[in-house]
């Protein structure tokens, strides 16, 4: 089993060197991708709703902080 960055070039190199290895994405990169997707959606919804970027006093900003940092 090889845990690594989900980059296609890394995957190809591991497949060449270890053809029978199970390749999985590591925890750090999965969390980073999920956080980025959440941020993209939050920004798009805020822009569509308010016609501007989010501000610190907006409820979506507080929800973002709770999701990323904890209570």
PDB file of C-alpha atoms in Angstrom:
ATOM      1  CA  UNK A   1       0.000   0.000   0.000  1.00  0.00           C
ATOM      2  CA  UNK A   2       1.292   3.430  -0.969  1.00  0.00           C
ATOM      3  CA  UNK A   3      -0.261   6.559   0.589  1.00  0.00           C
ATOM      4  CA  UNK A   4       0.528   9.667  -1.416  1.00  0.00           C
ATOM      5  CA  UNK A   5      -0.543  12.896  -3.053  1.00  0.00           C
ATOM      6  CA  UNK A   6      -3.296  12.177  -5.612  1.00  0.00           C
ATOM      7  CA  UNK A   7      -1.261  13.784  -8.426  1.00  0.00           C
ATOM      8  CA  UNK A   8      -1.454  11.806 -11.694  1.00  0.00           C
ATOM      9  CA  UNK A   9       2.297  11.935 -12.345  1.00  0.00           C
ATOM     10  CA  UNK A  10       3.074  10.470  -8.899  1.00  0.00           C
ATOM     11  CA  UNK A  11       0.489   7.759  -9.481  1.00  0.00           C
ATOM     12  CA  UNK A  12       2.087   6.857 -12.832  1.00  0.00           C
ATOM     13  CA  UNK A  13       5.554   6.664 -11.273  1.00  0.00           C
ATOM     14  CA  UNK A  14       4.340   4.397  -8.471  1.00  0.00           C
ATOM     15  CA  UNK A  15       2.449   2.198 -10.956  1.00  0.00           C
ATOM     16  CA  UNK A  16       5.647   1.789 -12.962  1.00  0.00           C
ATOM     17  CA  UNK A  17       7.849   1.035  -9.950  1.00  0.00           C
ATOM     18  CA  UNK A  18       5.299  -0.987  -7.943  1.00  0.00           C
ATOM     19  CA  UNK A  19       2.690  -2.361 -10.373  1.00  0.00           C
ATOM     20  CA  UNK A  20       0.801  -4.419  -7.761  1.00  0.00           C
ATOM     21  CA  UNK A  21       0.749  -1.813  -4.997  1.00  0.00           C
ATOM     22  CA  UNK A  22      -2.536  -0.426  -3.718  1.00  0.00           C
ATOM     23  CA  UNK A  23      -2.450   3.367  -4.103  1.00  0.00           C
ATOM     24  CA  UNK A  24      -4.453   5.521  -1.687  1.00  0.00           C
ATOM     25  CA  UNK A  25      -4.610   9.272  -1.138  1.00  0.00           C
ATOM     26  CA  UNK A  26      -3.160  10.349   2.182  1.00  0.00           C
ATOM     27  CA  UNK A  27      -5.262  12.026   4.880  1.00  0.00           C
ATOM     28  CA  UNK A  28      -3.633  15.455   4.520  1.00  0.00           C
ATOM     29  CA  UNK A  29      -4.454  15.759   0.826  1.00  0.00           C
ATOM     30  CA  UNK A  30      -8.015  14.484   1.221  1.00  0.00           C
ATOM     31  CA  UNK A  31      -8.726  17.047   3.948  1.00  0.00           C
ATOM     32  CA  UNK A  32      -7.109  19.806   1.884  1.00  0.00           C
ATOM     33  CA  UNK A  33      -9.234  18.945  -1.169  1.00  0.00           C
ATOM     34  CA  UNK A  34     -12.425  18.837   0.933  1.00  0.00           C
ATOM     35  CA  UNK A  35     -11.620  22.199   2.545  1.00  0.00           C
ATOM     36  CA  UNK A  36     -10.929  23.755  -0.855  1.00  0.00           C
ATOM     37  CA  UNK A  37     -14.229  22.444  -2.244  1.00  0.00           C
ATOM     38  CA  UNK A  38     -16.082  23.842   0.773  1.00  0.00           C
ATOM     39  CA  UNK A  39     -14.379  27.227   0.354  1.00  0.00           C
ATOM     40  CA  UNK A  40     -15.233  27.341  -3.360  1.00  0.00           C
ATOM     41  CA  UNK A  41     -18.913  26.627  -2.671  1.00  0.00           C
ATOM     42  CA  UNK A  42     -19.063  29.126   0.208  1.00  0.00           C
ATOM     43  CA  UNK A  43     -17.509  31.857  -1.955  1.00  0.00           C
ATOM     44  CA  UNK A  44     -19.836  31.171  -4.874  1.00  0.00           C
ATOM     45  CA  UNK A  45     -22.953  31.152  -2.667  1.00  0.00           C
ATOM     46  CA  UNK A  46     -21.865  34.345  -0.890  1.00  0.00           C
ATOM     47  CA  UNK A  47     -21.215  36.099  -4.197  1.00  0.00           C
ATOM     48  CA  UNK A  48     -24.542  34.928  -5.670  1.00  0.00           C
ATOM     49  CA  UNK A  49     -26.452  35.910  -2.519  1.00  0.00           C
ATOM     50  CA  UNK A  50     -24.813  39.235  -1.620  1.00  0.00           C
ATOM     51  CA  UNK A  51     -23.132  40.280  -4.865  1.00  0.00           C
ATOM     52  CA  UNK A  52     -19.846  40.720  -3.010  1.00  0.00           C
ATOM     53  CA  UNK A  53     -17.171  38.840  -1.125  1.00  0.00           C
ATOM     54  CA  UNK A  54     -17.953  37.578   2.347  1.00  0.00           C
ATOM     55  CA  UNK A  55     -17.222  39.644   5.429  1.00  0.00           C
ATOM     56  CA  UNK A  56     -16.138  38.537   8.891  1.00  0.00           C
ATOM     57  CA  UNK A  57     -19.538  39.348  10.409  1.00  0.00           C
ATOM     58  CA  UNK A  58     -21.450  37.249   7.849  1.00  0.00           C
ATOM     59  CA  UNK A  59     -22.950  33.984   9.199  1.00  0.00           C
ATOM     60  CA  UNK A  60     -21.216  32.000   6.427  1.00  0.00           C
ATOM     61  CA  UNK A  61     -17.841  33.282   7.664  1.00  0.00           C
ATOM     62  CA  UNK A  62     -18.573  32.136  11.214  1.00  0.00           C
ATOM     63  CA  UNK A  63     -19.733  28.736   9.922  1.00  0.00           C
ATOM     64  CA  UNK A  64     -16.524  28.425   7.895  1.00  0.00           C
ATOM     65  CA  UNK A  65     -14.408  29.093  10.974  1.00  0.00           C
ATOM     66  CA  UNK A  66     -16.342  26.513  13.007  1.00  0.00           C
ATOM     67  CA  UNK A  67     -15.963  23.889  10.278  1.00  0.00           C
ATOM     68  CA  UNK A  68     -12.244  24.486   9.750  1.00  0.00           C
ATOM     69  CA  UNK A  69     -11.114  25.226  13.312  1.00  0.00           C
ATOM     70  CA  UNK A  70     -13.669  23.560  15.571  1.00  0.00           C
ATOM     71  CA  UNK A  71     -15.958  25.128  18.203  1.00  0.00           C
TER      72      UNK A  71
END
